[in-house]
Coordinates of C-alpha atoms in Angstrom, one line a residue:
X1 CA -77.6 -47.9 18.0
X2 CA -78.4 -49.4 21.4
X3 CA -77.0 -47.6 24.4
X4 CA -76.8 -48.3 28.1
X5 CA -79.7 -47.6 30.5
X6 CA -79.6 -44.0 31.3
X7 CA -81.5 -43.5 34.5
X8 CA -82.6 -45.8 37.3
X9 CA -84.7 -45.1 40.4
X10 CA -84.9 -47.9 43.0
X11 CA -86.8 -47.4 46.3
X12 CA -86.9 -49.9 49.3
X13 CA -88.3 -49.7 52.7
X14 CA -85.4 -49.5 55.1
X15 CA -84.6 -47.4 58.1
X16 CA -81.2 -46.3 56.7
X17 CA -80.0 -44.5 53.7
X18 CA -79.6 -46.5 50.5
X19 CA -76.3 -46.5 48.6
X20 CA -76.2 -47.1 44.8
X21 CA -73.6 -46.7 42.1
X22 CA -74.1 -44.9 38.7
X23 CA -71.2 -46.8 37.1
X24 CA -70.8 -50.0 39.2
X25 CA -68.4 -51.6 36.7
X26 CA -65.6 -49.5 38.0
X27 CA -65.9 -51.4 41.3
X28 CA -63.9 -54.1 39.5
X29 CA -61.0 -51.8 40.2
X30 CA -60.9 -53.1 43.7
X31 CA -59.0 -56.0 42.3
X32 CA -56.0 -53.6 42.2
X33 CA -55.8 -54.0 46.0
X34 CA -53.7 -57.1 45.3
X35 CA -50.9 -54.8 44.1
X36 CA -49.8 -53.5 47.5
X37 CA -50.2 -57.0 49.0
X38 CA -47.8 -58.4 46.4
X39 CA -45.4 -55.5 46.9
X40 CA -45.3 -56.0 50.6
X41 CA -45.0 -59.8 50.5
X42 CA -42.4 -60.0 47.7
X43 CA -40.2 -57.1 48.8
X44 CA -36.9 -58.4 50.3
X45 CA -34.0 -56.4 51.7
X46 CA -31.1 -56.5 49.4
X47 CA -27.7 -57.5 50.8
X48 CA -24.9 -55.0 50.3
X49 CA -21.3 -56.1 49.9
X50 CA -18.8 -54.0 51.9
X51 CA -15.1 -54.5 51.2
X52 CA -13.1 -55.2 54.4
X53 CA -9.3 -55.8 54.7
X54 CA -9.4 -58.4 57.5
X55 CA -12.0 -60.7 59.2
X56 CA -9.9 -61.4 62.3
X57 CA -11.7 -58.8 64.4
X58 CA -15.3 -59.8 63.4
X59 CA -17.5 -62.1 65.4
X60 CA -18.9 -65.0 63.5
X61 CA -22.8 -65.0 63.8
X62 CA -24.8 -67.9 62.2
X63 CA -27.1 -66.7 59.4
X64 CA -30.7 -67.9 59.4
X65 CA -33.1 -67.4 56.4
X66 CA -36.8 -67.9 56.4
X67 CA -39.0 -68.2 53.2
X68 CA -42.0 -67.0 55.1
X69 CA -42.7 -63.3 54.5
X70 CA -44.6 -61.2 56.9
X71 CA -46.1 -57.7 56.7
X72 CA -43.9 -55.3 58.6
X73 CA -45.0 -51.8 57.5
X74 CA -48.7 -52.0 58.3
X75 CA -49.4 -48.3 58.1
X76 CA -47.9 -47.9 54.6
X77 CA -49.7 -51.0 53.5
X78 CA -53.1 -49.7 54.8
X79 CA -52.7 -46.3 53.1
X80 CA -51.9 -47.9 49.8
X81 CA -55.0 -50.1 50.0
X82 CA -57.3 -47.2 51.0
X83 CA -56.0 -45.0 48.2
X84 CA -56.8 -47.7 45.6
X85 CA -60.2 -48.4 47.1
X86 CA -61.2 -44.7 47.2
X87 CA -60.2 -44.4 43.5
X88 CA -62.4 -47.3 42.5
X89 CA -65.4 -45.9 44.6
X90 CA -64.9 -42.5 43.1
X91 CA -65.1 -43.7 39.5
X92 CA -68.1 -45.9 40.4
X93 CA -69.9 -42.6 41.4
X94 CA -71.8 -43.7 44.6
X95 CA -75.0 -41.9 45.6
X96 CA -77.3 -42.0 48.6
X97 CA -81.1 -42.1 48.4
X98 CA -83.7 -41.5 51.1
X99 CA -86.1 -44.4 51.3
X100 CA -89.8 -43.7 50.9
X101 CA -92.7 -45.4 52.6
X102 CA -95.1 -44.5 49.8
X103 CA -93.3 -46.7 47.3
X104 CA -94.1 -49.8 49.2
X105 CA -97.7 -49.0 49.8
X106 CA -99.6 -52.2 49.3
X107 CA -102.6 -50.5 47.7
X108 CA -104.3 -47.3 46.8
X109 CA -104.9 -45.4 43.6
X110 CA -102.0 -44.5 41.5
X111 CA -100.9 -42.0 38.9
X112 CA -99.0 -43.5 36.0
X113 CA -97.2 -41.5 33.3
X114 CA -96.3 -43.5 30.2
X115 CA -93.3 -42.0 28.3
X116 CA -93.3 -43.3 24.7
X117 CA -90.2 -42.6 22.7
X118 CA -91.1 -41.6 19.1
X119 CA -87.7 -40.6 17.9
X120 CA -86.4 -41.6 14.4
X121 CA -84.7 -44.7 15.6
X122 CA -88.1 -46.2 16.7
X123 CA -89.0 -46.6 13.0
X124 CA -86.3 -49.2 12.7
X125 CA -87.7 -52.7 12.0
X126 CA -90.6 -53.5 14.3
X127 CA -89.5 -51.3 17.2
X128 CA -92.5 -48.9 16.8
X129 CA -95.0 -51.8 16.9
X130 CA -93.3 -53.2 20.0
X131 CA -93.2 -49.8 21.7
X132 CA -97.0 -49.2 21.1
X133 CA -97.7 -52.7 22.4
X134 CA -95.8 -52.0 25.6
X135 CA -97.6 -48.7 26.1
X136 CA -101.0 -50.5 25.6
X137 CA -100.0 -53.0 28.3
X138 CA -99.0 -50.2 30.7
X139 CA -102.3 -48.5 30.2
X140 CA -104.3 -51.8 30.4
X141 CA -102.9 -52.6 33.9
X142 CA -104.7 -49.6 35.4
X143 CA -107.9 -49.8 37.5
X144 CA -110.8 -47.5 37.5
X145 CA -109.4 -45.5 40.4
X146 CA -106.0 -44.9 38.7
X147 CA -105.1 -41.9 36.6
X148 CA -102.7 -42.0 33.6
X149 CA -101.2 -39.7 31.0
X150 CA -99.4 -40.5 27.7
X151 CA -96.2 -38.5 26.8
X152 CA -94.7 -38.7 23.4
X153 CA -91.1 -37.5 23.2
X154 CA -88.1 -37.1 20.9
X155 CA -86.2 -33.9 21.1
X156 CA -89.3 -32.3 22.8
X157 CA -92.0 -33.9 24.9
X158 CA -95.8 -33.6 24.2
X159 CA -98.4 -34.7 26.6
X160 CA -101.9 -36.0 26.0
X161 CA -103.1 -33.9 28.9
X162 CA -103.4 -34.1 32.6
X163 CA -103.6 -37.6 34.1
X164 CA -107.1 -39.0 33.5
X165 CA -109.2 -42.1 34.0
X166 CA -110.6 -41.9 30.5
X167 CA -109.0 -45.0 28.9
X168 CA -110.7 -44.4 25.5
X169 CA -109.0 -41.0 25.1
X170 CA -105.6 -42.4 26.0
X171 CA -106.1 -45.3 23.7
X172 CA -107.1 -43.0 20.8
X173 CA -104.0 -40.8 21.4
X174 CA -101.8 -43.9 21.4
X175 CA -103.3 -45.3 18.1
X176 CA -102.9 -41.9 16.4
X177 CA -99.3 -41.4 17.4
X178 CA -96.8 -41.9 14.5
X179 CA -93.0 -42.3 14.8
X180 CA -91.1 -39.0 14.3
X181 CA -87.8 -38.0 12.8
X182 CA -86.2 -36.2 15.8
X183 CA -83.4 -37.3 18.0
X184 CA -83.9 -38.9 21.4
X185 CA -83.8 -36.6 24.5
X186 CA -84.9 -38.1 27.8
X187 CA -84.6 -35.1 30.1
X188 CA -87.6 -33.1 28.7
X189 CA -89.9 -36.2 29.0
X190 CA -88.8 -37.0 32.5
X191 CA -89.2 -33.4 33.7
X192 CA -92.7 -33.3 32.3
X193 CA -93.5 -36.5 34.1
X194 CA -92.1 -35.1 37.3
X195 CA -94.3 -32.1 37.1
X196 CA -97.4 -34.3 36.6
X197 CA -96.5 -36.5 39.5
X198 CA -95.9 -33.5 41.8
X199 CA -99.3 -32.1 41.0
X200 CA -101.0 -35.5 41.7
X201 CA -102.6 -36.4 45.0
X202 CA -102.6 -40.2 44.5
X203 CA -100.6 -42.2 47.0
X204 CA -98.8 -44.2 44.3
X205 CA -96.8 -42.5 41.5
X206 CA -95.2 -44.4 38.6
X207 CA -93.3 -43.6 35.4
X208 CA -93.1 -46.2 32.6
X209 CA -90.4 -45.4 30.0
X210 CA -90.7 -47.2 26.7
X211 CA -87.7 -46.6 24.5
X212 CA -84.8 -48.3 22.6
X213 CA -82.2 -46.6 24.8
X214 CA -80.2 -44.4 22.4
X215 CA -77.0 -43.6 24.2
X216 CA -77.0 -40.0 22.8
X217 CA -80.3 -39.3 24.4
X218 CA -78.9 -38.5 27.8
X219 CA -76.6 -35.6 28.5
X220 CA -74.6 -35.8 31.7
X221 CA -75.4 -32.2 32.5
X222 CA -79.1 -32.9 32.6
X223 CA -80.5 -33.0 36.2
X224 CA -83.8 -34.7 36.6
X225 CA -85.4 -35.7 39.9
X226 CA -88.7 -37.5 40.3
X227 CA -90.8 -36.9 43.4
X228 CA -89.9 -38.9 46.5
X229 CA -91.7 -42.3 46.4
X230 CA -92.0 -42.4 42.6
X231 CA -90.9 -45.5 40.8
X232 CA -89.4 -45.6 37.3
X233 CA -89.6 -48.8 35.2
X234 CA -88.7 -49.2 31.6
X235 CA -89.3 -51.3 28.6
X236 CA -86.4 -51.9 26.2
X237 CA -87.7 -52.4 22.6
X238 CA -84.3 -52.6 21.0
X239 CA -83.4 -55.9 19.4
X240 CA -79.7 -56.2 20.0
X241 CA -77.2 -54.9 17.5
X242 CA -78.7 -53.0 14.5
X243 CA -77.2 -51.7 11.3
X244 CA -78.3 -48.8 9.1
X245 CA -77.3 -47.2 5.8
X246 CA -78.3 -43.6 5.5
X247 CA -78.0 -40.8 2.9
X248 CA -76.9 -37.9 5.1
X249 CA -76.7 -35.1 2.5
X250 CA -76.4 -34.1 -1.2
X251 CA -74.0 -31.4 -2.4
X252 CA -74.9 -29.6 -5.7
X253 CA -72.4 -27.8 -7.9
X254 CA -73.3 -26.0 -11.2
X255 CA -71.3 -25.6 -14.4
X256 CA -72.1 -24.5 -17.9
X257 CA -71.8 -26.3 -21.2
X258 CA -72.6 -24.5 -24.5
X259 CA -74.2 -21.7 -22.4
X260 CA -76.6 -24.1 -20.7
X261 CA -76.6 -24.6 -17.0
X262 CA -75.9 -28.1 -15.7
X263 CA -75.8 -29.5 -12.2
X264 CA -73.5 -32.1 -10.6
X265 CA -75.0 -34.0 -7.6
X266 CA -72.8 -35.8 -5.0
X267 CA -74.6 -37.8 -2.3
X268 CA -72.9 -38.8 1.0
X269 CA -73.7 -42.3 2.2
X270 CA -72.9 -43.6 5.7
X271 CA -73.0 -47.3 6.8
X272 CA -73.6 -47.4 10.5
X273 CA -73.4 -51.2 10.9
X274 CA -71.1 -54.1 11.4
X275 CA -71.8 -55.6 8.0
X276 CA -70.5 -54.4 4.7
X277 CA -73.0 -53.3 2.0
X278 CA -72.2 -54.4 -1.6
X279 CA -74.0 -53.7 -4.9
X280 CA -76.2 -50.9 -3.5
X281 CA -78.2 -49.1 -6.2
X282 CA -78.1 -45.3 -5.7
X283 CA -80.5 -43.4 -8.1
X284 CA -81.0 -39.7 -8.7
X285 CA -84.6 -38.8 -9.5
X286 CA -86.1 -35.6 -10.8
X287 CA -89.9 -35.2 -10.5
X288 CA -90.2 -38.9 -9.9
X289 CA -88.1 -39.9 -13.0
X290 CA -84.7 -41.5 -12.7
X291 CA -82.1 -39.4 -14.5
X292 CA -78.8 -40.9 -13.2
X293 CA -77.9 -44.2 -11.4
X294 CA -74.7 -45.5 -9.7
X295 CA -73.6 -48.6 -7.8
X296 CA -71.9 -48.3 -4.4
X297 CA -70.3 -50.5 -1.9
X298 CA -69.4 -49.6 1.7
X299 CA -67.4 -51.4 4.3
X300 CA -68.7 -51.6 7.9
X301 CA -68.8 -48.3 9.8
X302 CA -67.6 -46.2 6.9
X303 CA -68.9 -43.5 4.6
X304 CA -68.6 -42.8 0.9
X305 CA -69.5 -40.1 -1.6
X306 CA -71.4 -41.1 -4.8
X307 CA -71.0 -38.5 -7.6
X308 CA -73.4 -38.5 -10.5
X309 CA -72.7 -37.4 -14.0
X310 CA -73.8 -33.8 -14.9
X311 CA -77.3 -33.3 -16.2
X312 CA -79.1 -30.3 -17.6
X313 CA -81.0 -28.2 -15.0
X314 CA -84.8 -28.2 -15.5
X315 CA -86.3 -25.0 -16.8
X316 CA -88.6 -24.7 -13.7
X317 CA -88.1 -25.6 -10.0
X318 CA -88.4 -29.4 -9.7
X319 CA -88.5 -31.9 -6.8
X320 CA -85.4 -34.2 -6.7
X321 CA -84.3 -37.1 -4.5
X322 CA -81.4 -39.5 -4.1
X323 CA -82.6 -42.9 -3.2
X324 CA -80.8 -46.1 -2.1
X325 CA -82.2 -49.5 -2.7
X326 CA -82.9 -52.1 -1.5
X327 CA -84.2 -50.3 1.7
X328 CA -83.0 -51.5 5.1
X329 CA -84.6 -51.6 8.5
X330 CA -84.8 -47.8 8.7
X331 CA -86.2 -46.8 5.3
X332 CA -86.9 -43.1 6.0
X333 CA -83.2 -42.1 5.8
X334 CA -82.6 -44.2 2.6
X335 CA -83.7 -41.2 0.6
X336 CA -82.7 -37.5 0.6
X337 CA -85.0 -35.0 -1.0
X338 CA -84.2 -31.5 -2.2
X339 CA -85.4 -28.9 -4.8
X340 CA -83.6 -28.0 -8.0
X341 CA -84.1 -24.5 -9.2
X342 CA -82.8 -22.8 -12.3
X343 CA -81.5 -19.3 -12.5
X344 CA -78.2 -19.6 -10.8
X345 CA -77.2 -16.4 -12.6
X346 CA -77.0 -13.4 -10.4
X347 CA -77.9 -10.1 -12.2
X348 CA -75.9 -7.1 -11.1
X349 CA -76.9 -3.6 -12.2
X350 CA -74.0 -1.1 -12.1
X351 CA -75.0 2.5 -12.0
X352 CA -72.5 5.3 -12.7
X353 CA -72.5 9.0 -13.7
X354 CA -73.3 9.9 -17.3
X355 CA -69.8 11.2 -18.0
X356 CA -67.9 8.6 -16.2
X357 CA -64.7 7.3 -17.9
X358 CA -64.8 3.8 -19.2
X359 CA -62.2 2.6 -16.7
X360 CA -64.4 3.4 -13.7
X361 CA -66.3 0.1 -13.8
X362 CA -63.5 -1.8 -15.7
X363 CA -62.2 -3.7 -12.7
X364 CA -65.7 -4.2 -11.4
X365 CA -66.9 -5.8 -14.7
X366 CA -63.8 -7.9 -15.3
X367 CA -63.9 -9.4 -11.8
X368 CA -67.6 -10.3 -12.0
X369 CA -67.3 -11.8 -15.5
X370 CA -64.8 -14.4 -14.1
X371 CA -67.3 -15.8 -11.6
X372 CA -69.4 -18.8 -12.5
X373 CA -70.6 -20.2 -9.1
X374 CA -72.9 -18.3 -9.4
X375 CA -72.4 -16.7 -12.7
X376 CA -72.8 -12.9 -12.7
X377 CA -74.7 -11.0 -15.4
X378 CA -73.5 -7.4 -15.3
X379 CA -75.3 -4.5 -16.8
X380 CA -73.8 -1.0 -16.7
X381 CA -75.9 2.1 -17.3
X382 CA -76.1 5.8 -16.3
X383 CA -77.9 6.4 -13.1
X384 CA -80.1 9.0 -14.8
X385 CA -81.5 6.2 -17.1
X386 CA -82.6 4.0 -14.2
X387 CA -86.2 2.8 -14.6
X388 CA -88.3 0.6 -12.2
X389 CA -88.0 -2.4 -14.6
X390 CA -84.3 -2.4 -14.0
X391 CA -84.8 -3.0 -10.2
X392 CA -87.4 -5.7 -10.9
X393 CA -84.9 -7.9 -12.7
X394 CA -81.8 -7.3 -10.6
X395 CA -80.6 -8.9 -7.4
X396 CA -77.8 -6.5 -6.6
X397 CA -77.4 -2.8 -7.5
X398 CA -73.9 -1.2 -7.4
X399 CA -73.7 2.6 -7.1
X400 CA -70.3 3.1 -8.4
X401 CA -69.2 6.6 -7.4
X402 CA -72.6 8.1 -8.2
X403 CA -75.4 9.7 -6.2
X404 CA -79.1 9.3 -6.9
X405 CA -81.8 11.9 -6.9
X406 CA -84.5 11.7 -4.3
X407 CA -87.2 9.8 -6.4
X408 CA -84.7 7.1 -7.5
X409 CA -83.3 6.9 -4.0
X410 CA -86.8 6.1 -2.7
X411 CA -87.3 3.4 -5.3
X412 CA -83.9 1.9 -4.4
X413 CA -84.8 1.9 -0.7
X414 CA -88.0 0.0 -1.4
X415 CA -85.9 -2.5 -3.5
X416 CA -83.7 -3.2 -0.5
X417 CA -86.6 -3.5 1.9
X418 CA -88.0 -6.3 -0.3
X419 CA -84.8 -8.3 -0.2
X420 CA -82.5 -6.6 -2.7
X421 CA -78.9 -5.8 -2.1
X422 CA -77.0 -2.5 -2.7
X423 CA -73.3 -1.9 -2.8
X424 CA -72.3 1.8 -2.6
X425 CA -68.8 2.9 -3.5
X426 CA -68.0 6.4 -2.4
X427 CA -65.6 8.4 -4.6
X428 CA -65.1 11.8 -6.1
X429 CA -68.6 12.4 -7.5
X430 CA -70.7 10.4 -5.1
X431 CA -71.2 12.8 -2.2
X432 CA -72.4 16.1 -3.7
X433 CA -75.6 14.6 -5.1
X434 CA -76.7 12.8 -1.9
X435 CA -79.7 14.6 -0.2
X436 CA -81.2 14.5 3.2
X437 CA -82.6 11.0 2.4
X438 CA -79.1 9.4 2.2
X439 CA -79.1 8.1 5.8
X440 CA -82.3 6.2 5.1
X441 CA -80.4 4.0 2.6
X442 CA -76.8 4.2 3.8
X443 CA -77.5 4.3 7.5
X444 CA -75.4 7.5 7.9
X445 CA -74.3 10.5 5.8
X446 CA -70.9 10.4 3.9
X447 CA -68.5 13.1 4.9
X448 CA -65.3 14.7 3.5
X449 CA -62.5 12.8 1.9
X450 CA -59.2 12.1 3.8
X451 CA -56.0 12.4 1.7
X452 CA -53.3 9.9 2.7
X453 CA -51.1 10.2 -0.3
X454 CA -48.4 12.0 1.7
X455 CA -47.8 9.0 4.0
X456 CA -47.9 6.3 1.4
X457 CA -51.6 5.6 1.9
X458 CA -53.6 4.0 4.7
X459 CA -54.2 0.3 5.2
X460 CA -57.1 -1.9 6.3
X461 CA -56.4 -2.6 10.0
X462 CA -59.6 -4.2 11.3
X463 CA -61.8 -6.8 9.5
X464 CA -64.9 -8.6 10.9
X465 CA -64.1 -12.1 9.9
X466 CA -67.4 -13.4 11.3
X467 CA -69.3 -11.6 8.6
X468 CA -69.9 -13.4 5.3
X469 CA -68.0 -10.8 3.4
X470 CA -64.7 -11.6 5.1
X471 CA -65.4 -15.2 6.3
X472 CA -63.6 -16.6 3.3
X473 CA -60.4 -14.9 4.5
X474 CA -60.3 -16.0 8.2
X475 CA -58.1 -19.0 7.6
X476 CA -54.3 -18.9 7.3
X477 CA -52.9 -17.9 3.9
X478 CA -56.4 -17.1 2.6
X479 CA -55.7 -13.5 1.6
X480 CA -53.9 -10.5 2.9
X481 CA -55.7 -7.1 2.8
X482 CA -52.8 -5.3 4.5
X483 CA -50.9 -5.0 1.3
X484 CA -53.5 -2.7 -0.3
X485 CA -52.9 1.0 -0.1
X486 CA -55.7 3.5 0.2
X487 CA -54.7 7.1 -0.8
X488 CA -58.1 8.6 -0.4
X489 CA -61.3 7.6 1.3
X490 CA -64.4 9.3 2.8
X491 CA -65.5 9.5 6.3
X492 CA -68.7 7.8 7.4
X493 CA -70.3 8.3 10.7
X494 CA -71.5 4.7 11.1
X495 CA -72.1 3.5 14.7
X496 CA -73.5 0.1 13.9
X497 CA -72.7 -2.6 11.3
X498 CA -69.0 -1.6 10.8
X499 CA -67.3 -4.5 9.0
X500 CA -63.8 -2.9 8.3
X501 CA -61.8 0.1 9.4
X502 CA -58.6 1.8 8.2
X503 CA -55.5 2.1 10.3
X504 CA -56.7 5.6 11.5
X505 CA -60.0 4.2 12.7
X506 CA -62.1 5.6 9.8
X507 CA -64.9 3.3 8.6
X508 CA -63.9 1.4 5.4
X509 CA -67.0 -0.9 5.0
X510 CA -70.3 -0.7 6.8
X511 CA -73.6 -2.6 6.6
X512 CA -77.1 -1.1 7.0
X513 CA -80.0 -3.5 7.1
X514 CA -83.4 -2.4 5.7
X515 CA -86.3 -4.8 5.9
X516 CA -85.3 -8.1 4.2
X517 CA -82.3 -6.6 2.4
X518 CA -79.1 -4.8 3.2
X519 CA -76.9 -2.0 1.9
X520 CA -73.1 -2.1 2.1
X521 CA -71.1 1.2 2.0
X522 CA -67.5 1.1 0.8
X523 CA -65.8 4.4 1.6
X524 CA -63.3 4.3 -1.3
X525 CA -63.5 3.5 -5.0
X526 CA -63.6 0.2 -6.8
X527 CA -61.0 1.3 -9.3
X528 CA -57.4 2.4 -9.0
X529 CA -58.2 6.1 -8.7
X530 CA -58.1 6.2 -4.9
X531 CA -56.5 2.9 -4.0
X532 CA -54.7 -0.1 -5.5
X533 CA -57.0 -2.8 -4.1
X534 CA -58.2 -3.9 -7.6
X535 CA -54.6 -4.9 -8.3
X536 CA -54.4 -7.2 -5.2
X537 CA -55.3 -11.0 -5.3
X538 CA -58.0 -10.5 -2.7
X539 CA -60.0 -8.1 -4.8
X540 CA -61.9 -10.8 -6.9
X541 CA -63.0 -13.0 -4.0
X542 CA -63.8 -9.9 -1.9
X543 CA -66.0 -8.5 -4.6
X544 CA -67.7 -11.8 -5.2

């Protein structure tokens, strides 16, 4: 949990520029300078044997050898050493800072900004107590001429106000400050401190950072500069290595037994420590009462999933939580709370014309009856028999090749604006009954039907895989819509919300948002009269 120091400002009085290094450990790479020295000192010329027929014409020269090696190629040796030194300096990231006379001012009033980290990690053990004690000391050191401000930060930074000499107000703000649950972010707090110091007229400017130095708190792309002459000091409240076990999430799945809805909960546990955890009690509570309990063991720096036995879903919404015991040094992530709500069934109202054949909604009903996550409750009735009570109990209304009169169309539009959903399938009988109010629900007016039976039908050529309707099919081998043939479909002058098009550019599926709900317009049928999509494997997940 503990990271390295993220930012350091050091100012000295000196007539020249000051050089520092952001990552000085890379200077150890200067030891690589010994490599060219060894190369040049140990390199020896190799003797080459040359066959020769006779030695009578050669002059005898005495051969002398010396074990002492000298450097002969000074330029090559220097270039090699300079290259290695420059590499080490580059990785050490040197920087130059301009010295400031104000930082060494022996006296004078000062402005001090105390940055107190209140992120979730400060709740570990006694870190929050140590952090508040350090902030109290930073405020107690001030004199009556000094000004101070307290900044609490995690992901965002919040100030107690402009720098003030009112110690009582600062002490009250410090005592009332609780630890939070957010992540650590240093840049917003340092920027806020820089703004306060730039607006200050005091000769001395100081920033005191109290934190446990989470290494994820600093992004290398953040650029923060304190005013010239400002000093930054810090107090590290971390206590060496720390371990933590957390419940990071709970996944719920529903099933049915004897017609009753049940839920299966699976909790994910993460051990972020160097010690193994054995015999951990993991309990599932509903409205404060334990309903299921399991034992778990996790090795160091691992994760595991604990799955509880299915249990009946309560008849009304209930508070639930998964808790691990005994608690560790960071207790607030030893429990994960959520809400259990019944009514996983999704009621779908299918409206069709009075004289519609039974097969018109056959594929639609059969596909929805297979689903169980959620389970669909399908009611089919003539559009002329629609009453307001039907809309009050439905989540989705399907207009299956049928048009509504103006009064019913107005009620359906109000249903969508309140959060309902409408799926409109355009077919043989669905266009003649639409009045001038059709664009208010559909977003545009349906047009004439295109006949593609002479060229073996059209195909779906463009799908918006970023939309939830087609997101399921964006992976490889997750479904092929190009095998479906569409022999007839209607034109739709939709300029926005187009989710699918046929190969000739005609809109196949369009979305029109109204208030809190939406209407989807499918320009062909949901049976085999105008296309063979219901016979394709993608029809069931597409309809769901």
